[in-house]
Tab-separated table of C-alpha atoms and ligand atoms in Angstrom:
chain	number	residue	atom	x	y	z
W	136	UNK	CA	-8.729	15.038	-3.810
W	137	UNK	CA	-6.435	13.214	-1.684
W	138	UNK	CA	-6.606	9.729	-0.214
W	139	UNK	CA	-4.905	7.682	1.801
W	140	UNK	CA	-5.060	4.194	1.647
W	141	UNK	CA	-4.426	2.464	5.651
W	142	UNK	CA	-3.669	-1.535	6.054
W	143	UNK	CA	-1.615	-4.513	6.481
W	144	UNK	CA	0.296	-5.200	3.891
W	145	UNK	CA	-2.673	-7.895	2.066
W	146	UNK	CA	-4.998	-6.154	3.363
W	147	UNK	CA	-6.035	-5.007	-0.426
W	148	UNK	CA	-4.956	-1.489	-0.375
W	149	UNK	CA	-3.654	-2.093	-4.284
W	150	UNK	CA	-6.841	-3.714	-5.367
W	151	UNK	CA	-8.764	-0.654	-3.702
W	152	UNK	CA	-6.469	1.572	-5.278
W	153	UNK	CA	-6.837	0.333	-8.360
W	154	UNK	CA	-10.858	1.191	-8.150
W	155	UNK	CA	-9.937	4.719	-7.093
W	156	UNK	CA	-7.835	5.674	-9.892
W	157	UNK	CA	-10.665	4.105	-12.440
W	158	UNK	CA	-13.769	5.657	-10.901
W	159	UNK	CA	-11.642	8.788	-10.109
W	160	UNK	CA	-8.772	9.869	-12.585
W	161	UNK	CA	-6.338	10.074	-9.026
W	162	UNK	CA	-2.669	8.571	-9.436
W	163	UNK	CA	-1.758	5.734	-6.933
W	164	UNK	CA	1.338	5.755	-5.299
W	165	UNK	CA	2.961	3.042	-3.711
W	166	UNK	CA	5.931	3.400	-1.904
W	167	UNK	CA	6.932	0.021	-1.552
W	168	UNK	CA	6.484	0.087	-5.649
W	169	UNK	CA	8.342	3.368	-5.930
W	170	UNK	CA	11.361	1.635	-3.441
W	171	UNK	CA	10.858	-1.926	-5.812
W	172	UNK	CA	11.078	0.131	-9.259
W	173	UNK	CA	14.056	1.742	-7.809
W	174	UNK	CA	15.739	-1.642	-6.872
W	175	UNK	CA	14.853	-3.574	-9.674
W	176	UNK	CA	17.285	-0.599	-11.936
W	177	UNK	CA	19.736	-1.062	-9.376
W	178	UNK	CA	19.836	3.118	-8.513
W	179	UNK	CA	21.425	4.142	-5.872
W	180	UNK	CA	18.636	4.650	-3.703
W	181	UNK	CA	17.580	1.279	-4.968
W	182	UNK	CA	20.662	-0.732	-3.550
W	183	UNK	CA	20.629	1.760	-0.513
W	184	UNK	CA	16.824	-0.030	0.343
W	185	UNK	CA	17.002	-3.314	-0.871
W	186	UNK	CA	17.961	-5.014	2.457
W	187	UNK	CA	15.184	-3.498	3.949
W	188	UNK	CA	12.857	-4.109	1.789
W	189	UNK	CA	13.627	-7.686	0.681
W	190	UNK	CA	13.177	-8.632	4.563
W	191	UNK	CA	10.222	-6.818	5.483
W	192	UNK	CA	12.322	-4.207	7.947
W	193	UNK	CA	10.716	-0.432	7.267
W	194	UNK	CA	13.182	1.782	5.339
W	195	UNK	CA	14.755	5.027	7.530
W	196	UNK	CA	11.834	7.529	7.580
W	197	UNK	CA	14.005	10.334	6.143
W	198	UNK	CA	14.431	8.153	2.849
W	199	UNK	CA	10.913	7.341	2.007
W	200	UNK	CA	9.544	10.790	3.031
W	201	UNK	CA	11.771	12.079	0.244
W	202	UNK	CA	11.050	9.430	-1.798
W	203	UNK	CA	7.555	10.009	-1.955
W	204	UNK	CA	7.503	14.026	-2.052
W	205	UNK	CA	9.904	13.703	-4.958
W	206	UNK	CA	6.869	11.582	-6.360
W	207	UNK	CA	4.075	13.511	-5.328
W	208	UNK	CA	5.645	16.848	-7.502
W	209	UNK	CA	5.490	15.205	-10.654
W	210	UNK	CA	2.724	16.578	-13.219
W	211	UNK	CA	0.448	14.115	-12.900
W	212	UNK	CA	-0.515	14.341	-9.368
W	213	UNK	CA	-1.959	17.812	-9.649
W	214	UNK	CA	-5.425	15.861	-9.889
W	215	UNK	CA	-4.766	14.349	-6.640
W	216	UNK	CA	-3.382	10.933	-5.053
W	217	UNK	CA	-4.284	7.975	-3.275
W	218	UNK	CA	-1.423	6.994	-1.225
W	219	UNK	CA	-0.703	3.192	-0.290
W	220	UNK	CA	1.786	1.989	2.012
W	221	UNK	CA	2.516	5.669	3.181
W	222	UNK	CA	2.559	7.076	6.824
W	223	UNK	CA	3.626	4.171	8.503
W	224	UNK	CA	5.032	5.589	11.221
W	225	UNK	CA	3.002	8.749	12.788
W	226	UNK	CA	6.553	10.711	11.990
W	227	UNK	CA	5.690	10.175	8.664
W	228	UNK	CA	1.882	11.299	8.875
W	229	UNK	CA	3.032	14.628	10.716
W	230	UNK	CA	5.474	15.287	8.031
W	231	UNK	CA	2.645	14.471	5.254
W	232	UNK	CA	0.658	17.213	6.698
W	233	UNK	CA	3.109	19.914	6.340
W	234	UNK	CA	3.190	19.101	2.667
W	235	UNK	CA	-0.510	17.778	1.697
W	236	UNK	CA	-3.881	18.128	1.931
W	237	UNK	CA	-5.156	15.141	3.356
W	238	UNK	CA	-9.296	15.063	2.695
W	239	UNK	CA	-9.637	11.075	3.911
W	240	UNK	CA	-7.748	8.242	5.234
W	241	UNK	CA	-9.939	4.514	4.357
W	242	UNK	CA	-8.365	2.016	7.165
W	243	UNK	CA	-8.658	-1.135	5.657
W	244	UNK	CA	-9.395	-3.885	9.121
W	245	UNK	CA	-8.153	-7.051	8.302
W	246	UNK	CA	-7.499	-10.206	10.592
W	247	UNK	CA	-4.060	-11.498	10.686
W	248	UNK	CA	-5.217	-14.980	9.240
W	249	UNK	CA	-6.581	-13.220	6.316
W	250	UNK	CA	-3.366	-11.330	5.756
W	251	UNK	CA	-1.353	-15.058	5.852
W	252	UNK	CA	-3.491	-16.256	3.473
W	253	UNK	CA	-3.708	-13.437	1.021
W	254	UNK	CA	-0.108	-12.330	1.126
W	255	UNK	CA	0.969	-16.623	0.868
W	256	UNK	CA	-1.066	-16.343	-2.626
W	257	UNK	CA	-0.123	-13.312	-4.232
W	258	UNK	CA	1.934	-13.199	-7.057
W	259	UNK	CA	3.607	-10.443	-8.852
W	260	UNK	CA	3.877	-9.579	-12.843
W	261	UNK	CA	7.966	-8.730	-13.259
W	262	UNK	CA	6.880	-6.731	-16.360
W	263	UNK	CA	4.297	-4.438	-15.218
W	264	UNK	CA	3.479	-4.899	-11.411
W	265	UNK	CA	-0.331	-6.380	-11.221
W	266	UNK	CA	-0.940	-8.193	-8.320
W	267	UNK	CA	-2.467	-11.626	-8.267
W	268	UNK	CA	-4.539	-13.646	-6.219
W	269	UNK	CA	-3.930	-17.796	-6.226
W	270	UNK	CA	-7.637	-17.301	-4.776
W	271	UNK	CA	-8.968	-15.341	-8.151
W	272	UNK	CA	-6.533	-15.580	-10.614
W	273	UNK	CA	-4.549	-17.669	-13.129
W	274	UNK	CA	-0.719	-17.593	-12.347
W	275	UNK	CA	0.095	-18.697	-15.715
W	276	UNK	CA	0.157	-15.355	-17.220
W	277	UNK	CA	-0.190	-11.329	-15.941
W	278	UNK	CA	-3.866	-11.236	-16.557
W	279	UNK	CA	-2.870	-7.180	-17.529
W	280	UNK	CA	0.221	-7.136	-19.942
W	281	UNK	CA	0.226	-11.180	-20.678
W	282	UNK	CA	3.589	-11.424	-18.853
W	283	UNK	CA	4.710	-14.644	-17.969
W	284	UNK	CA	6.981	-14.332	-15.058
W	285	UNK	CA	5.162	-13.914	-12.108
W	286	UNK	CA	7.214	-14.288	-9.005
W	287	UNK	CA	6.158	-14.235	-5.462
W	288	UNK	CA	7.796	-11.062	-3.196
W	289	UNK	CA	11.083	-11.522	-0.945
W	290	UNK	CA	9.108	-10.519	1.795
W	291	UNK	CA	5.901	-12.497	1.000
W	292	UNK	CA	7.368	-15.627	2.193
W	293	UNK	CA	6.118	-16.906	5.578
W	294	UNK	CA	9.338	-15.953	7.739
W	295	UNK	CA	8.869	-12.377	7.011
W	296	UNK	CA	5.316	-11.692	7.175
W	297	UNK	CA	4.470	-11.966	10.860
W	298	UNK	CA	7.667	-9.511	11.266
W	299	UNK	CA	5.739	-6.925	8.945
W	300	UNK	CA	2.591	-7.499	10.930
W	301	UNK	CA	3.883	-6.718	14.246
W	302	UNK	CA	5.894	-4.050	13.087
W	303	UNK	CA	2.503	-2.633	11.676
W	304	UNK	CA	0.442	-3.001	14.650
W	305	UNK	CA	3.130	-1.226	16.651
W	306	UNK	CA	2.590	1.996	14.760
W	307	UNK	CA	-0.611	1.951	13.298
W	308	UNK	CA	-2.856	2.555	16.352
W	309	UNK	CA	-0.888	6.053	16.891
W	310	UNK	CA	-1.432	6.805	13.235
W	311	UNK	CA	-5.052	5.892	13.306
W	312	UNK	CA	-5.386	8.358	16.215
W	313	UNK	CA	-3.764	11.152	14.380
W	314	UNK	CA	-6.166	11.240	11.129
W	315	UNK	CA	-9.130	10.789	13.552
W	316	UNK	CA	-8.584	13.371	15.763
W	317	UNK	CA	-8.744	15.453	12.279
W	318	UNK	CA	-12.163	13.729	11.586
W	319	UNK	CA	-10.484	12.135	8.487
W	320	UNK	CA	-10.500	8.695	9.209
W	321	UNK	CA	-13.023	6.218	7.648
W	322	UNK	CA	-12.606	2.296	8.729
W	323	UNK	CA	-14.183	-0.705	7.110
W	324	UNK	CA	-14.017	-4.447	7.841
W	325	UNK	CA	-12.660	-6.645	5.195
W	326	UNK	CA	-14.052	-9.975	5.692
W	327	UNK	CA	-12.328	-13.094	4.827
W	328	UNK	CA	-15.078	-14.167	1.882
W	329	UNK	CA	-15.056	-10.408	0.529
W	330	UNK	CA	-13.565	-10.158	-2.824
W	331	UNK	CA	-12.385	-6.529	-3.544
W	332	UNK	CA	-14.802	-5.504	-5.483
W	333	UNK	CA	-17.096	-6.261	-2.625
W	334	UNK	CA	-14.180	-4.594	-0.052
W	335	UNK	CA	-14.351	-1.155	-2.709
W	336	UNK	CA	-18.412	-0.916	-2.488
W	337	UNK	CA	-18.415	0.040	1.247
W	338	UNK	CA	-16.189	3.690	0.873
W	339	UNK	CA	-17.505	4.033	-3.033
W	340	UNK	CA	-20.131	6.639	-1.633
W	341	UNK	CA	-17.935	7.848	0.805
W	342	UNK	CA	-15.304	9.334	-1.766
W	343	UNK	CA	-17.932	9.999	-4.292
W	344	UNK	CA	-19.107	12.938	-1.842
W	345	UNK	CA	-15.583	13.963	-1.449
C	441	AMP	P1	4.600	-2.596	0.527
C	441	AMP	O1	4.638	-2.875	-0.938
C	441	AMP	O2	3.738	-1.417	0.878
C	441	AMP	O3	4.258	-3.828	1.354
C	441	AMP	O4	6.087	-2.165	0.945
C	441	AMP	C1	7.172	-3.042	0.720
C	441	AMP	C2	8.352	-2.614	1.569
C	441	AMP	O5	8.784	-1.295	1.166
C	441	AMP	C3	8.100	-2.489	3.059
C	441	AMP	O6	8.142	-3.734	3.739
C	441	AMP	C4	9.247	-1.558	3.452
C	441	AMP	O7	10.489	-2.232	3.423
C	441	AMP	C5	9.243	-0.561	2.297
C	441	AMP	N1	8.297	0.546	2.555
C	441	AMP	C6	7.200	0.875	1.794
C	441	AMP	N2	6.567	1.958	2.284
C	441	AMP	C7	7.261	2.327	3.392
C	441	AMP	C8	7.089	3.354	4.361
C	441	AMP	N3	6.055	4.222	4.297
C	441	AMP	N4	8.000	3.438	5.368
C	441	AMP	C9	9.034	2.587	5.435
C	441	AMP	N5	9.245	1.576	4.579
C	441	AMP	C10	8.372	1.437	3.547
């Protein structure tokens, strides 16, 4: 089974994600994780993205599509994926679909003041990667691995999120359009009082009948 994951960025695709891959054994794949891994050991690759990803600009298509099919053939995803932060750009989506079966796309809606707010709060584990929430969480410590250096992303702070916004809208209506004229595409409202437990219940059944 193979899901993708559609949204702003804070629009809890990772929290959703992280449901997935408990309820059903699939492997998440970020690629903004794959592209931060990659940075923070200084690779190649990793110095080749950093400027656009510490500012929010979208890294050359031809990059991350290899990027994440170099991913996507490792053992572990023979059980199937969930894929967060990846097509983007409707380039992206048709070259997905020459290498994977796609069974459903969740669009996550969110409003733009909910994506301020959640993406203004969210704080990052340097050790292991767990999100947190100022809104549900302690920022003392990584509630997963005990960590204590949480830091807040490059391209959380204020200046840049608006640019990632627009530069989302801009694509994602074309993208949208492409998985639902396959019948893949499931959307659900996130609401600004939803936590994402509450977010995960509504497409639960929905993959469960995958
Ligand atoms: P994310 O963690 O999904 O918000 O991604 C962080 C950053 O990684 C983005 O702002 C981009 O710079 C880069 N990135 C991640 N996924 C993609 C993608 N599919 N296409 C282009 N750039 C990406």
């Amino acid at each position: 089974m193979n899901i993708i994951l559609n949204g702003a960025s804070g629009s809890g695709k990772g929290s959703m994600a992280g449901f997935l891959v408990r309820d059903f054994g699939l492997v998440h794949i970020s690629t903004g994780d794959l592209f931060r891994e990659q940075i923070a050991k200084q690779t190649p690759l990793g110095k080749k993205v950093e400027s656009y990803v510490s500012t929010g600009k979208w890294v050359p298509d031809e990059v991350t599509i290899e990027v994440l099919i170099d991913r996507m053939q490792q053992p572990d995803c023979a059980k199937g994926v969930i894929l967060d932060g990846f097509p983007r750009t409707l380039n992206q989506a048709i070259e997905l679909d020459k290498v994977l079966n796609v069974d459903l796309v969740i669009a996550i809606e969110v409003t733009d003041e909910i994506v301020q707010t959640r993406l203004g709060g969210r704080y990052m584990c340097r050790d292991c990667g767990t999100i947190h929430s100022t809104r549900w969480d302690k920022i003392d410590k990584c509630k997963k691995c005990g960590g204590i250096d949480l830091y807040q992303r490059d391209d959380d702070k204020a200046e840049f999120i608006q640019k990632r916004l627009e530069n989302f809208k801009l694509n994602n209506s074309e993208i949208l359009d492409f998985y639902r004229a396959k019948n893949k595409l499931f959307v659900v409202q996130d609401k600004i009082e939803n936590t994402p437990a509450d977010t995960y219940a509504l497409v639960k059944d929905t993959v469960a009948k995958l």
